[in-house]
């Protein structure tokens, strides 16, 4: 089985577009559809024909181009059953734990409510790739618009058990702000300080910070590390639950 090919490109003001191509079957999926023309242009650059949209959640900046692309290309749109009524052009619904094949590549659906009520992530376990959209970012997590901190913490725990070598593709270029915030929560983390300096340099050069790796997130992302004693001391929350510490970190990021 040939490895998947990926094309990452900017959309809108800070969204990432990602095309996933299976060279054996010729199938190409757009992970969400933030903006029509950049997606069309990316496919043209690679000589790919888009056959699917894998929708993670209903927010406009992730579904705006659904209908235009479907009309032009006749593609299939797959998305979360718990947001089906809000996703334009949806053809097929999937739920937590569902599996399907993209060519010969297995795809597993992980439901991650928090940012929205029915947000899902698409995991390609054999390829060690996770499309996390607005649930898990490099050094961050999504804002809580429709579900509670408890729900998001549970969702992040579902992702954190994936192998450390899992490459994570996320929905927005928020990494520089996330890094600066993370240092306020975990200022003595040497790996985080090194990573933050690397991110500053990447963004100064206009380079992307996508993908990240699950192992790296477990070492440096404060939203995955509420159990860490240093973070708890810094927040003066030694006696609190992981969920309470996570909620405090999310609250602080909202006001950062």
Coordinates of C-alpha atoms in Angstrom, one line a residue, residues 112-220:
X112 CA -14.7 14.9 20.3
X113 CA -17.4 17.3 21.7
X114 CA -16.3 20.5 23.2
X115 CA -15.6 23.1 20.6
X116 CA -19.0 22.1 19.1
X117 CA -21.5 19.5 20.3
X118 CA -20.8 16.9 17.7
X119 CA -17.2 17.6 16.5
X120 CA -15.4 14.6 15.1
X121 CA -11.8 13.8 14.2
X122 CA -10.7 11.5 11.4
X123 CA -7.9 9.1 12.4
X124 CA -5.9 7.1 9.9
X125 CA -4.4 4.5 12.3
X126 CA -2.2 2.7 9.8
X127 CA -0.8 5.9 8.4
X128 CA -0.4 7.4 11.9
X129 CA -2.3 10.6 11.0
X130 CA -5.0 12.5 12.9
X131 CA -7.1 15.3 11.4
X132 CA -8.1 17.1 14.6
X133 CA -9.5 20.3 13.2
X134 CA -10.6 22.5 16.1
X135 CA -10.3 20.0 19.0
X136 CA -6.5 19.8 19.4
X137 CA -4.1 22.4 18.1
X138 CA -0.3 22.6 18.4
X139 CA 0.0 23.7 22.1
X140 CA -3.7 24.4 22.4
X141 CA -7.2 23.2 22.2
X142 CA -10.5 24.6 20.8
X143 CA -12.6 27.2 22.5
X144 CA -15.7 25.8 24.3
X145 CA -18.6 27.1 22.3
X146 CA -21.2 24.4 22.6
X147 CA -20.1 21.9 25.3
X148 CA -18.4 22.1 28.7
X149 CA -14.8 21.9 29.9
X150 CA -15.6 18.5 31.2
X151 CA -16.7 17.3 27.7
X152 CA -13.5 18.8 26.1
X153 CA -11.3 17.2 28.7
X154 CA -12.8 13.8 28.0
X155 CA -12.4 14.4 24.3
X156 CA -8.7 15.3 24.7
X157 CA -8.1 12.2 26.7
X158 CA -9.5 10.1 23.9
X159 CA -6.9 11.7 21.5
X160 CA -4.0 11.5 24.0
X161 CA -4.0 7.7 24.0
X162 CA -3.0 7.7 20.3
X163 CA 0.6 6.7 19.6
X164 CA 3.2 9.4 20.2
X165 CA 4.3 9.2 16.5
X166 CA 0.8 10.2 15.3
X167 CA 1.0 13.3 13.1
X168 CA -1.7 15.8 14.0
X169 CA -3.1 18.2 11.4
X170 CA -5.2 20.9 13.0
X171 CA -7.5 23.6 11.6
X172 CA -5.9 27.0 12.3
X173 CA -2.5 28.6 12.6
X174 CA -2.8 29.6 16.2
X175 CA 0.5 28.1 17.3
X176 CA 2.5 31.3 18.1
X177 CA -0.2 32.6 20.4
X178 CA -0.6 29.2 21.9
X179 CA 3.1 29.0 22.6
X180 CA 3.3 32.3 24.3
X181 CA 0.3 31.4 26.5
X182 CA 1.7 28.0 27.3
X183 CA 4.8 29.6 28.8
X184 CA 2.6 31.5 31.3
X185 CA 1.2 28.2 32.5
X186 CA 4.4 26.1 32.4
X187 CA 7.3 28.5 32.5
X188 CA 10.0 26.1 33.7
X189 CA 9.4 23.4 31.0
X190 CA 12.7 23.4 29.1
X191 CA 11.2 21.4 26.1
X192 CA 8.4 24.0 25.9
X193 CA 10.9 26.9 26.0
X194 CA 12.9 25.4 23.2
X195 CA 9.8 24.7 21.1
X196 CA 8.4 28.2 21.6
X197 CA 11.7 29.6 20.3
X198 CA 11.5 27.3 17.3
X199 CA 7.9 28.5 16.6
X200 CA 8.8 32.1 16.9
X201 CA 11.5 31.5 14.2
X202 CA 9.1 29.6 11.9
X203 CA 6.4 32.2 12.0
X204 CA 8.9 35.0 11.5
X205 CA 10.0 33.2 8.3
X206 CA 6.3 32.8 7.3
X207 CA 6.4 29.0 7.7
X208 CA 3.6 26.8 8.9
X209 CA 3.7 25.0 12.2
X210 CA 1.6 22.0 11.0
X211 CA 1.7 19.1 11.6
X212 CA 2.6 18.5 15.2
X213 CA 3.2 15.1 16.8
X214 CA 1.3 13.6 19.6
X215 CA 4.4 12.8 21.7
X216 CA 5.5 16.4 21.5
X217 CA 2.0 17.7 22.5
X218 CA 2.1 15.4 25.6
X219 CA 5.4 17.0 26.6
X220 CA 4.5 20.6 26.0

